[in-house]
Coordinates of C-alpha atoms and ligand atoms in Angstrom, one line a residue:
M28 CA 195.8 -93.7 -38.5
L29 CA 198.3 -93.5 -41.4
S30 CA 197.2 -90.0 -42.4
E31 CA 197.2 -88.9 -38.7
T32 CA 200.9 -90.0 -38.5
F33 CA 201.6 -88.2 -41.7
Y34 CA 200.1 -84.9 -40.5
L35 CA 201.8 -85.3 -37.1
A36 CA 205.2 -85.7 -38.9
A37 CA 204.6 -82.8 -41.3
K38 CA 203.4 -80.5 -38.5
T39 CA 206.4 -81.4 -36.3
L40 CA 209.0 -81.0 -39.1
S41 CA 207.6 -77.7 -40.2
A42 CA 207.6 -76.5 -36.6
V43 CA 211.2 -77.6 -36.0
Y44 CA 212.3 -75.8 -39.2
I45 CA 210.5 -72.6 -38.4
L46 CA 211.8 -72.5 -34.8
T47 CA 215.4 -73.4 -35.8
C48 CA 215.3 -70.7 -38.4
A49 CA 214.0 -68.1 -35.9
A50 CA 216.6 -69.2 -33.4
H51 CA 219.3 -68.8 -36.0
R52 CA 218.1 -65.3 -36.8
F53 CA 217.4 -64.0 -33.3
L54 CA 219.7 -65.8 -30.8
P55 CA 222.9 -64.1 -29.6
D56 CA 226.1 -65.1 -31.3
P57 CA 227.5 -67.8 -28.9
A58 CA 224.2 -69.8 -29.0
R59 CA 223.9 -69.2 -32.8
H60 CA 227.2 -71.0 -33.2
Q61 CA 225.7 -74.2 -32.0
L62 CA 223.5 -74.2 -35.2
R63 CA 226.4 -74.0 -37.6
P64 CA 226.0 -77.5 -39.1
V65 CA 222.4 -76.6 -40.3
T66 CA 223.0 -72.9 -41.0
P67 CA 223.2 -73.3 -44.9
Y68 CA 219.7 -74.9 -44.9
M69 CA 218.1 -72.1 -42.8
L70 CA 216.3 -70.0 -45.4
P71 CA 213.9 -67.4 -44.0
W72 CA 211.6 -67.5 -47.1
V73 CA 211.2 -71.3 -46.6
A74 CA 210.3 -70.7 -42.9
F75 CA 207.7 -68.1 -44.0
A76 CA 206.3 -70.5 -46.6
L77 CA 206.1 -73.2 -43.9
V78 CA 203.9 -71.2 -41.6
P79 CA 200.6 -72.0 -43.5
V80 CA 201.8 -75.6 -43.9
Y81 CA 202.3 -75.8 -40.1
L82 CA 198.8 -74.3 -39.5
F83 CA 197.1 -76.6 -42.0
T84 CA 198.8 -79.8 -40.9
S85 CA 198.3 -78.9 -37.2
S86 CA 194.6 -78.5 -37.8
K87 CA 194.3 -81.7 -39.8
Y88 CA 196.2 -83.6 -37.1
F89 CA 194.0 -82.1 -34.3
W90 CA 190.8 -83.1 -36.0
L91 CA 192.0 -86.6 -37.1
R92 CA 193.3 -87.4 -33.6
N93 CA 190.2 -86.2 -31.8
N94 CA 187.9 -88.0 -34.1
R95 CA 189.8 -91.2 -33.4
V96 CA 190.0 -90.7 -29.7
H97 CA 186.3 -89.6 -29.3
K98 CA 185.0 -92.1 -31.9
T99 CA 183.4 -89.2 -33.9
K100 CA 183.2 -88.3 -37.6
P101 CA 183.9 -84.9 -39.2
G102 CA 180.8 -82.9 -39.9
N103 CA 179.6 -81.1 -43.1
V104 CA 181.1 -77.7 -43.8
Y105 CA 179.6 -74.6 -45.5
P106 CA 181.2 -74.2 -48.9
H107 CA 183.2 -71.1 -48.1
R108 CA 184.7 -68.9 -50.9
D109 CA 187.0 -67.6 -48.2
P110 CA 188.1 -70.7 -46.2
I111 CA 190.4 -68.7 -43.9
L112 CA 188.3 -66.0 -42.3
G113 CA 184.9 -66.8 -43.7
V114 CA 184.2 -63.3 -44.8
D115 CA 181.8 -64.6 -47.5
W116 CA 179.6 -66.0 -44.6
M117 CA 179.6 -62.6 -42.9
I118 CA 178.6 -60.8 -46.1
S119 CA 175.8 -63.2 -46.7
A120 CA 174.6 -62.9 -43.1
S121 CA 174.7 -59.1 -43.3
K122 CA 172.7 -59.2 -46.6
G123 CA 170.2 -61.6 -45.0
L124 CA 169.7 -59.3 -42.0
K125 CA 169.1 -56.3 -44.4
A126 CA 166.7 -58.2 -46.5
Y127 CA 164.9 -59.8 -43.4
N128 CA 165.4 -63.3 -44.7
L129 CA 168.4 -64.6 -42.8
L130 CA 166.4 -67.3 -41.2
E131 CA 165.1 -68.5 -44.5
I132 CA 168.7 -68.5 -45.8
W133 CA 169.6 -70.8 -42.9
D134 CA 166.6 -73.0 -43.7
G135 CA 168.0 -73.4 -47.2
L136 CA 171.5 -74.3 -45.9
F137 CA 170.1 -76.9 -43.5
A138 CA 168.2 -78.4 -46.4
S139 CA 171.3 -78.7 -48.6
L140 CA 174.0 -79.3 -46.0
G141 CA 172.1 -81.4 -43.4
N142 CA 170.8 -80.7 -39.9
S143 CA 174.3 -79.7 -38.6
F144 CA 177.1 -77.9 -40.4
W145 CA 180.2 -75.9 -39.7
H146 CA 180.8 -72.3 -40.9
L147 CA 183.5 -69.8 -40.3
A148 CA 182.9 -66.3 -38.8
F149 CA 186.0 -64.2 -38.9
G150 CA 188.3 -67.1 -38.5
K151 CA 186.3 -68.9 -35.8
W152 CA 184.4 -72.2 -36.5
I153 CA 180.8 -72.2 -35.4
L154 CA 178.4 -75.1 -35.6
L155 CA 174.8 -74.5 -36.7
T156 CA 172.5 -77.3 -35.6
N157 CA 168.9 -78.3 -36.0
E158 CA 169.1 -81.6 -34.1
P159 CA 166.8 -82.1 -31.1
E160 CA 169.3 -84.6 -29.7
N161 CA 172.1 -82.0 -29.7
L162 CA 169.8 -79.5 -28.1
K163 CA 169.0 -81.9 -25.3
V164 CA 172.7 -82.3 -24.6
L165 CA 173.4 -78.6 -24.7
L166 CA 170.5 -77.5 -22.6
S167 CA 170.0 -80.4 -20.3
T168 CA 172.1 -83.6 -20.0
Q169 CA 175.4 -81.8 -20.2
F170 CA 174.2 -78.4 -19.0
E171 CA 177.4 -77.6 -17.0
S172 CA 179.6 -78.1 -20.1
W173 CA 177.6 -75.6 -22.2
P174 CA 177.4 -72.2 -20.5
I175 CA 176.3 -69.0 -22.1
G176 CA 179.5 -67.5 -23.6
G177 CA 181.0 -65.9 -26.7
V178 CA 179.1 -63.3 -28.7
R179 CA 175.7 -64.4 -27.1
Q180 CA 177.1 -63.3 -23.7
T181 CA 178.7 -60.2 -25.1
T182 CA 175.3 -59.1 -26.5
T183 CA 173.5 -59.4 -23.2
V184 CA 176.4 -57.9 -21.2
I185 CA 176.3 -54.8 -23.5
T186 CA 172.6 -54.3 -23.4
L187 CA 171.4 -55.8 -20.1
G188 CA 174.6 -55.6 -18.1
P189 CA 177.0 -58.1 -16.6
H190 CA 174.8 -59.3 -13.8
A191 CA 171.5 -59.9 -15.7
I192 CA 170.2 -63.4 -15.5
F193 CA 170.7 -63.8 -19.3
S194 CA 174.4 -62.9 -19.0
V195 CA 175.6 -65.0 -16.1
N196 CA 176.5 -68.7 -15.4
G197 CA 177.3 -70.9 -12.4
K198 CA 176.7 -69.7 -8.9
E199 CA 175.6 -66.1 -9.9
W200 CA 173.0 -67.6 -12.3
Q201 CA 171.7 -70.0 -9.6
Q202 CA 171.3 -67.1 -7.1
G203 CA 169.6 -65.0 -9.7
R204 CA 167.2 -67.7 -10.6
A205 CA 166.4 -68.5 -7.0
L206 CA 165.5 -64.8 -6.4
I207 CA 163.2 -64.6 -9.4
K208 CA 161.5 -68.0 -8.9
P209 CA 159.0 -67.2 -6.0
S210 CA 157.4 -64.6 -8.3
F211 CA 156.2 -67.3 -10.5
V212 CA 154.5 -69.7 -8.0
R213 CA 151.1 -70.9 -9.1
N214 CA 149.0 -68.6 -6.9
Q215 CA 150.8 -65.5 -8.2
V216 CA 150.5 -66.5 -11.9
A217 CA 146.9 -67.6 -11.5
D218 CA 145.9 -64.3 -9.9
L219 CA 144.5 -62.6 -13.0
E220 CA 143.8 -59.2 -11.4
C221 CA 147.1 -57.7 -12.6
Q222 CA 146.6 -59.1 -16.2
D223 CA 143.0 -57.9 -16.3
R224 CA 144.0 -54.3 -15.3
H225 CA 146.4 -54.0 -18.3
V226 CA 144.3 -56.0 -20.8
E227 CA 141.3 -53.8 -20.2
R228 CA 143.4 -50.7 -20.9
F229 CA 144.7 -52.4 -24.0
L230 CA 141.2 -53.1 -25.2
G231 CA 140.3 -49.5 -24.5
K232 CA 142.9 -48.3 -27.0
I233 CA 141.5 -50.4 -29.9
P234 CA 139.1 -48.5 -32.2
R235 CA 135.6 -50.0 -32.2
D236 CA 134.7 -49.0 -35.7
G237 CA 137.1 -51.2 -37.7
S238 CA 139.7 -48.5 -38.3
S239 CA 143.3 -49.5 -38.6
V240 CA 145.4 -49.9 -35.4
D241 CA 149.0 -51.1 -35.1
L242 CA 148.3 -53.8 -32.5
Q243 CA 152.0 -54.6 -32.1
K244 CA 152.7 -51.1 -30.7
L245 CA 149.9 -51.5 -28.1
L246 CA 151.0 -55.0 -27.2
Y247 CA 154.6 -53.9 -26.5
L248 CA 153.3 -51.2 -24.2
M249 CA 150.8 -53.5 -22.5
T250 CA 153.4 -56.3 -21.8
M251 CA 155.9 -53.8 -20.5
D252 CA 153.3 -52.4 -18.1
S253 CA 152.0 -55.8 -16.9
A254 CA 155.5 -57.4 -16.5
T255 CA 156.7 -54.4 -14.4
D256 CA 153.5 -54.4 -12.4
F257 CA 153.7 -58.2 -11.8
M258 CA 157.4 -58.4 -11.0
F259 CA 158.1 -55.1 -9.3
G260 CA 154.6 -54.1 -8.0
Y261 CA 154.9 -50.8 -9.9
S262 CA 153.8 -50.5 -13.5
T263 CA 155.5 -48.3 -16.0
E264 CA 152.0 -47.3 -17.2
M265 CA 153.2 -46.8 -20.8
L266 CA 149.9 -47.6 -22.2
L267 CA 148.0 -45.1 -20.0
N268 CA 150.6 -42.3 -19.9
P269 CA 153.0 -42.5 -22.9
T270 CA 155.5 -39.7 -22.0
K271 CA 158.6 -38.5 -23.8
E272 CA 160.7 -40.3 -21.3
T273 CA 159.0 -43.7 -21.9
S274 CA 159.1 -43.4 -25.7
E275 CA 162.8 -42.5 -25.5
F276 CA 163.4 -45.6 -23.3
T277 CA 161.5 -47.8 -25.7
Q278 CA 163.4 -46.5 -28.8
A279 CA 166.8 -46.7 -27.0
F280 CA 166.1 -50.3 -25.7
D281 CA 165.0 -51.5 -29.1
H282 CA 168.0 -50.0 -30.8
A283 CA 170.5 -51.4 -28.3
L284 CA 169.0 -54.9 -28.6
Y285 CA 168.9 -54.8 -32.3
V286 CA 172.4 -53.5 -32.8
S287 CA 174.0 -55.9 -30.3
A288 CA 172.1 -58.9 -31.7
S289 CA 173.1 -58.1 -35.3
R290 CA 176.7 -57.7 -34.2
A291 CA 176.5 -61.1 -32.4
R292 CA 175.3 -62.7 -35.7
L293 CA 178.1 -61.0 -37.6
G294 CA 180.9 -62.2 -35.3
W295 CA 183.3 -61.1 -32.6
I296 CA 185.1 -58.6 -34.8
S297 CA 182.1 -56.4 -35.1
Y298 CA 182.4 -55.6 -31.4
L299 CA 185.7 -53.9 -32.0
I300 CA 183.9 -51.2 -34.1
P301 CA 182.9 -48.3 -31.8
D302 CA 179.2 -47.3 -31.9
K303 CA 178.3 -44.0 -30.2
K304 CA 174.6 -44.4 -30.8
L305 CA 174.6 -47.8 -29.1
D306 CA 176.5 -46.4 -26.1
H307 CA 174.0 -43.6 -25.9
S308 CA 171.0 -45.9 -26.1
V309 CA 172.4 -48.1 -23.3
R310 CA 172.9 -45.0 -21.1
T311 CA 169.3 -43.9 -21.8
C312 CA 168.0 -47.3 -20.7
Q313 CA 170.1 -47.3 -17.6
K314 CA 168.9 -43.8 -16.6
F315 CA 165.3 -44.7 -17.2
I316 CA 165.6 -47.8 -15.0
D317 CA 167.4 -45.9 -12.2
R318 CA 164.6 -43.3 -12.2
Y319 CA 162.0 -46.1 -12.2
V320 CA 163.6 -47.8 -9.2
A321 CA 163.8 -44.5 -7.3
K322 CA 160.1 -43.9 -7.9
A323 CA 159.1 -47.5 -7.2
S324 CA 160.9 -47.8 -3.9
N325 CA 159.2 -44.7 -2.6
D326 CA 155.8 -46.1 -3.6
E327 CA 153.7 -47.2 -0.5
K328 CA 151.7 -49.8 -2.5
L329 CA 154.9 -51.6 -3.3
K330 CA 155.2 -52.7 0.3
E331 CA 151.7 -54.2 0.4
R332 CA 152.4 -57.1 -2.1
P333 CA 153.3 -60.6 -0.7
Y334 CA 156.4 -61.3 -2.9
L335 CA 157.9 -58.7 -5.1
F336 CA 161.1 -59.3 -7.0
L337 CA 162.1 -55.7 -6.7
H338 CA 161.4 -55.6 -3.0
E339 CA 163.7 -58.7 -2.5
L340 CA 166.4 -57.2 -4.7
L341 CA 166.3 -53.9 -2.6
Q342 CA 166.3 -55.9 0.6
S343 CA 169.2 -58.1 -0.4
G344 CA 171.5 -55.0 -0.4
A345 CA 172.3 -55.5 -4.1
S346 CA 174.1 -52.6 -5.8
M347 CA 172.2 -50.3 -8.1
E348 CA 174.1 -51.7 -11.1
H349 CA 173.0 -55.3 -10.1
I350 CA 169.3 -54.2 -9.6
R351 CA 169.3 -52.4 -13.0
D352 CA 170.7 -55.5 -14.8
Q353 CA 168.0 -57.7 -13.3
L354 CA 165.2 -55.2 -14.2
L355 CA 166.3 -54.9 -17.8
A356 CA 166.4 -58.7 -18.1
I357 CA 162.8 -58.9 -16.9
V358 CA 161.8 -56.2 -19.4
I359 CA 163.2 -58.2 -22.3
G360 CA 161.9 -61.5 -20.9
G361 CA 158.4 -60.2 -20.0
R362 CA 157.8 -57.5 -22.7
D363 CA 159.3 -58.5 -26.0
T364 CA 158.5 -62.3 -26.1
S365 CA 154.8 -62.2 -25.3
A366 CA 154.2 -59.0 -27.4
S367 CA 156.0 -60.6 -30.4
T368 CA 154.0 -63.8 -30.1
L369 CA 150.7 -62.1 -29.8
S370 CA 151.5 -59.8 -32.8
A371 CA 152.3 -62.7 -35.0
L372 CA 149.1 -64.4 -33.8
F373 CA 146.8 -61.5 -34.5
W374 CA 148.5 -60.8 -37.9
T375 CA 147.6 -64.4 -38.8
L376 CA 144.1 -64.3 -37.3
A377 CA 143.3 -61.2 -39.4
R378 CA 143.8 -63.5 -42.4
R379 CA 142.2 -66.6 -41.0
P380 CA 138.5 -66.0 -40.1
D381 CA 138.1 -69.8 -39.8
I382 CA 140.5 -69.9 -36.8
V383 CA 138.8 -66.8 -35.3
Q384 CA 135.4 -68.6 -35.5
K385 CA 136.8 -71.7 -33.7
I386 CA 138.2 -69.5 -30.9
R387 CA 134.9 -67.7 -30.6
D388 CA 133.0 -71.0 -30.5
E389 CA 135.2 -72.3 -27.7
I390 CA 135.0 -69.2 -25.5
A391 CA 131.2 -68.8 -26.0
S392 CA 130.8 -71.1 -22.9
L393 CA 131.9 -68.1 -20.8
D394 CA 128.7 -66.3 -21.8
G395 CA 130.6 -63.0 -21.7
Q396 CA 132.1 -63.5 -18.2
K397 CA 135.8 -62.8 -17.8
P398 CA 137.8 -66.1 -17.8
T399 CA 139.3 -67.6 -14.6
W400 CA 142.7 -69.3 -14.7
E401 CA 141.0 -72.7 -14.8
D402 CA 138.9 -71.5 -17.8
L403 CA 142.0 -70.4 -19.7
K404 CA 143.7 -73.8 -19.1
S405 CA 140.5 -75.6 -20.3
F406 CA 140.4 -73.8 -23.7
R407 CA 142.1 -76.4 -25.8
F408 CA 141.8 -74.6 -29.2
V409 CA 143.0 -71.3 -27.8
N410 CA 146.1 -73.0 -26.3
M411 CA 146.7 -74.9 -29.5
A412 CA 146.6 -71.7 -31.5
L413 CA 149.2 -70.2 -29.2
K414 CA 151.3 -73.3 -29.4
E415 CA 151.2 -73.1 -33.2
T416 CA 152.2 -69.4 -33.2
L417 CA 155.1 -70.2 -30.9
R418 CA 156.1 -73.0 -33.3
L419 CA 156.2 -70.9 -36.5
W420 CA 157.3 -67.6 -34.9
S421 CA 159.2 -68.3 -31.8
P422 CA 160.3 -64.9 -30.4
V423 CA 163.7 -66.3 -29.2
V424 CA 164.3 -67.7 -32.6
T425 CA 168.0 -68.4 -32.4
N426 CA 170.3 -68.9 -29.5
M427 CA 173.7 -70.2 -28.7
R428 CA 176.0 -71.9 -26.1
C429 CA 179.8 -72.3 -25.9
A430 CA 181.6 -75.6 -25.1
A431 CA 183.4 -75.2 -21.7
K432 CA 185.7 -78.2 -22.6
D433 CA 186.5 -80.6 -25.5
T434 CA 183.3 -82.6 -25.9
V435 CA 181.0 -84.6 -28.2
L436 CA 177.5 -83.9 -29.6
P437 CA 175.4 -87.0 -30.5
K438 CA 174.6 -85.9 -34.1
G439 CA 176.2 -84.0 -36.9
G440 CA 179.2 -86.3 -37.8
G441 CA 179.6 -88.0 -41.1
A442 CA 178.1 -87.1 -44.5
D443 CA 174.6 -88.0 -43.3
G444 CA 175.0 -86.1 -40.0
Q445 CA 174.0 -89.2 -38.0
S446 CA 177.3 -89.9 -36.2
P447 CA 178.6 -88.2 -33.1
L448 CA 180.5 -85.0 -33.7
F449 CA 183.7 -83.7 -31.9
I450 CA 183.4 -80.2 -30.5
P451 CA 186.6 -78.4 -29.3
K452 CA 186.6 -76.3 -26.1
G453 CA 185.5 -72.7 -26.8
T454 CA 183.4 -73.6 -29.8
A455 CA 180.0 -71.8 -30.2
V456 CA 177.0 -73.8 -31.2
R457 CA 174.0 -72.0 -32.5
W458 CA 170.5 -73.2 -33.3
S459 CA 167.5 -71.8 -35.2
L460 CA 164.0 -72.6 -34.0
H461 CA 162.8 -71.3 -37.3
S462 CA 164.4 -74.3 -39.1
L463 CA 163.9 -76.9 -36.3
H464 CA 160.2 -76.1 -35.9
R465 CA 159.6 -76.4 -39.7
R466 CA 161.3 -79.8 -40.1
K467 CA 159.0 -81.8 -42.3
D468 CA 160.2 -85.1 -40.8
I469 CA 159.0 -83.9 -37.4
F470 CA 156.0 -81.7 -38.1
G471 CA 154.8 -83.2 -41.4
E472 CA 154.7 -82.0 -45.0
D473 CA 152.5 -79.0 -44.0
S474 CA 155.1 -77.8 -41.5
H475 CA 155.0 -74.3 -43.0
E476 CA 151.3 -73.9 -42.5
F477 CA 149.5 -72.4 -39.5
R478 CA 147.4 -75.4 -38.4
P479 CA 146.6 -75.4 -34.6
E480 CA 144.8 -78.8 -35.0
R481 CA 148.1 -80.6 -35.5
W482 CA 148.6 -80.3 -31.7
E483 CA 145.6 -82.6 -31.1
T484 CA 147.8 -85.6 -31.8
L485 CA 151.4 -84.2 -32.0
R486 CA 153.6 -85.0 -29.0
T487 CA 157.1 -83.4 -28.9
S488 CA 160.0 -82.9 -26.4
W489 CA 163.3 -81.6 -27.7
E490 CA 161.8 -80.9 -31.2
Y491 CA 159.8 -78.0 -29.9
L492 CA 161.6 -75.4 -27.7
P493 CA 160.0 -72.0 -27.8
F494 CA 160.7 -71.7 -24.1
S495 CA 164.0 -73.5 -24.3
G496 CA 164.5 -76.5 -22.0
G497 CA 166.6 -77.9 -19.1
P498 CA 167.6 -75.9 -16.0
R499 CA 167.6 -72.5 -17.8
T500 CA 164.1 -73.1 -19.3
C501 CA 162.0 -69.9 -19.4
I502 CA 160.9 -69.1 -15.9
G503 CA 158.0 -66.9 -17.1
Q504 CA 156.4 -69.6 -19.3
Q505 CA 153.2 -70.1 -17.3
F506 CA 152.9 -66.3 -16.8
A507 CA 153.3 -65.7 -20.5
L508 CA 150.8 -68.5 -21.6
T509 CA 148.2 -67.3 -19.1
Q510 CA 148.6 -63.7 -20.2
M511 CA 148.5 -64.5 -23.9
A512 CA 145.4 -66.7 -23.5
Y513 CA 143.7 -64.0 -21.4
V514 CA 144.4 -61.4 -24.2
V515 CA 143.0 -63.7 -26.9
V516 CA 139.8 -64.5 -24.9
R517 CA 139.1 -60.9 -23.9
V518 CA 139.8 -59.6 -27.4
F519 CA 137.2 -62.1 -28.9
Q520 CA 134.7 -61.4 -26.2
T521 CA 134.9 -57.8 -27.1
F522 CA 135.2 -58.0 -30.9
E523 CA 133.6 -60.2 -33.5
T524 CA 136.0 -59.9 -36.4
V525 CA 139.6 -58.9 -37.1
E526 CA 140.7 -57.9 -40.6
P527 CA 144.1 -57.0 -42.2
R528 CA 144.7 -53.3 -42.9
D529 CA 148.1 -53.9 -44.6
E530 CA 148.8 -56.0 -47.7
R531 CA 152.6 -56.3 -47.1
P532 CA 153.9 -59.8 -46.3
M533 CA 154.9 -60.8 -42.8
L534 CA 158.5 -59.9 -42.3
H535 CA 160.4 -60.3 -39.0
T536 CA 163.2 -58.1 -37.7
L537 CA 165.8 -60.2 -35.9
S538 CA 166.8 -58.6 -32.7
T539 CA 167.4 -60.5 -29.4
T540 CA 163.8 -61.4 -30.0
T541 CA 161.9 -61.1 -33.2
S542 CA 159.2 -58.6 -34.0
L543 CA 157.1 -57.7 -37.1
L544 CA 159.0 -55.3 -39.3
N545 CA 155.8 -53.5 -40.5
G546 CA 153.9 -53.9 -37.3
C547 CA 150.5 -55.6 -37.1
H548 CA 147.9 -53.2 -38.7
V549 CA 144.5 -54.6 -38.3
G550 CA 140.9 -53.5 -37.8
F551 CA 138.4 -54.9 -35.3
K552 CA 134.6 -54.8 -35.4
A553 CA 132.8 -55.1 -32.1
S554 CA 130.3 -57.9 -31.3
Ligands
HEM606 C1 156.0 -66.1 -25.3 C2 156.7 -65.8 -24.2 C3 158.1 -66.2 -23.9 C4 159.0 -66.9 -24.6 C5 158.8 -67.6 -25.9 C6 160.2 -67.0 -23.8 C7 161.3 -67.7 -24.1 C8 162.4 -67.9 -23.3 C9 163.6 -68.6 -23.7 C10 163.8 -69.3 -25.0 C11 164.5 -68.5 -22.7 C12 165.9 -69.2 -22.6 C13 166.9 -68.1 -23.0 C14 168.3 -68.7 -22.9 O1 168.5 -69.7 -22.3 O2 169.2 -68.1 -23.5 C15 163.9 -67.7 -21.6 C16 164.4 -67.5 -20.4 C17 163.9 -66.6 -19.5 N1 162.6 -66.0 -19.5 FE1 161.3 -66.3 -21.0 N2 160.0 -66.3 -22.6 C18 158.7 -65.8 -22.6 C19 158.1 -65.1 -21.6 C20 158.7 -64.7 -20.5 C21 158.1 -63.8 -19.5 C22 156.7 -63.3 -19.5 C23 159.0 -63.6 -18.5 C24 158.9 -62.8 -17.2 C25 158.0 -62.0 -16.8 C26 160.2 -64.4 -18.8 C27 161.4 -64.4 -18.1 C28 162.5 -65.2 -18.5 C29 163.7 -65.3 -17.6 C30 163.9 -64.5 -16.4 C31 164.5 -66.1 -18.3 C32 165.9 -66.5 -17.9 C33 165.9 -67.9 -17.2 C34 167.3 -68.4 -16.8 O3 168.3 -68.1 -17.4 O4 167.3 -69.1 -15.8 N3 160.0 -65.0 -20.1 N4 162.6 -67.3 -22.1

C-alpha cells in the first residue's frame, strides 16, 4: 500500500508539472498570466524528462492497485533486452519461424519462466500460458469475456474474410454456428459413402511397388475434396482432376495463411507493411471460390442432398461475400487440420513398424471388409494412435483470445505462477498446445514419445485440447475422427508395410495450422 501511494503521488506530481508547463507554453497571454507565480519553475526540459517518469509511475501504480483490488500477484516476465517495445522478442520469434523451431523455443521459455509469462510485442504486453485452468476460463467458464480479437482476428479477416466463423464473435458467430451445425448430426457423419469415395481415389494414387510418394500432398487434396463434397454437396475433385486453377488456388491459399499467421506472431506492426503477393493470393482464393459457388449452384445433384450447408447459405439470401467467407473457413477447417494430422501420423508409422503391426492386428477382424462407423468407433488402438498424434502434433497448435474487460486468470501470478493473475482489458493471451501437451507433470516423463498406449489409462480434460473446448469447440471433430480412422483402416487393409523415403527430421511449418515442411515421403508395399 505504501508503494502504491508513492507511485500515485509521483504520477500525479509529474502529470501536474507536465500539464502546467504545457499550459504555460501554449495558452494565450491572459490565461498564461494566471501562472506567473510558478513561471520561473516551468522548465521545458524538465517536463520532457518527466514524461518517461510519468509513464513508468503510472504503469507501476496501475499494476499495484489492480493486484490489490483483484487479490492477484504479478506474473513472471520474459527478460527483455528491449523493455520498451520488445523488439528482441520479435527478432527471436522471426528467427524461430525461419528455423522452424519457434514452438521449441517457447517450450524452453515455459521451462525456465514457468507455465505463464508476459512478453512485449511492439509495445503491447501479451501473456503466454500453458495452464489448463486458464484455458478453461478463456474457452468456457468466462467465454463471453474472451472473444477472438487482436492479431488472431486480423489474420482470419485478411485470409478468410470478415464474416467467416473463425473471424466473428457474439450474435454473428452464434448464427454462423447454428447454420453449420446440422451438417454434423450423427447420421450425416456416420454415413461413410462420401468418405469412401474420396479415400478410394486417394488409395488409387499410392504406388503399389514401394516407390516414394509424398503422402501429405495427396492428403491435402483428398481432405479438400471430401470436405467440399460433405459440406457443399459438390466436390472440388482436386485429387481426380488437378487443374491449373486448383493448383493456383492451393498455392495462393497456403501462401495467404502462412504470411498472415506469421505476421500475427510477429505483432500488430507487421500488418502496416503492404504485401502485394498476399493481396494477390487473397484475390486468387476469392475468385476460385466464386467460380466454385457458381458451378455448384447450377449442379442438379446439389439439390438432392438432405441438408447442405451451401444450399442453406444460398437460400438464406446471404451476400456473395458472406458465402465466400464461410466456404473458405470450411476449407481451412476441413482440409488442413485432418491432412496435417494424418501426415504426421503416417510419417511416424513409417518409422514405427511395431505400431503398424498393432493396427493391422486390430483391424484383422474386418476380414478385408470395409469398416462401418460402429467398427471405426470400436477400434481402440487406432483411435489411441490418432489421439496420440493429435497430442504431439496438434494442427491448431497455437491460438489466442483477447480480454473484453479487466479480468483475472486463476493461474500465472507470483514467482511460482500458482496465484491468480490480473489481466487488463484488451490484453491478448496466447497458448501453445505443443508445450501444454508435452508437460511432464501431466503426461509423464515420456511425454515427448509417441506412445498410444498411454491413453489406456490417461484421462484428461483441459490438459488436452486439440479440438479446443467450450462453446467454440471444433464442430467438425466427429467428422474428422471418423475420416481419419477410415483412412488408417483402409490404408492398412490395402498395404502391409509403410517405410520412410526421406531421412530428414520432422519439421513443421507454422501457418494457421501446421504442416510438414518436407512433406511425408513414404513407400507402401501391398498385402
Ligand atoms: C484433426 C482435425 C481437426 C482439428 C484438430 C480441429 C481443431 C479445431 C480447433 C482447435 C478449433 C477452434 C478454433 C478457435 O476457437 O480459434 C476448431 C474450430 C472449428 N473447426 Fe475444427 N478441427 C479439425 C477438423 C475439422 C473439420 C474436418 C471441420 C469441418 C469439416 C472443422 C470445422 C471447424 C469449424 C467450422 C470451427 C469453428 C467453430 C466455431 O468457431 O464455432 N474442423 N477446430
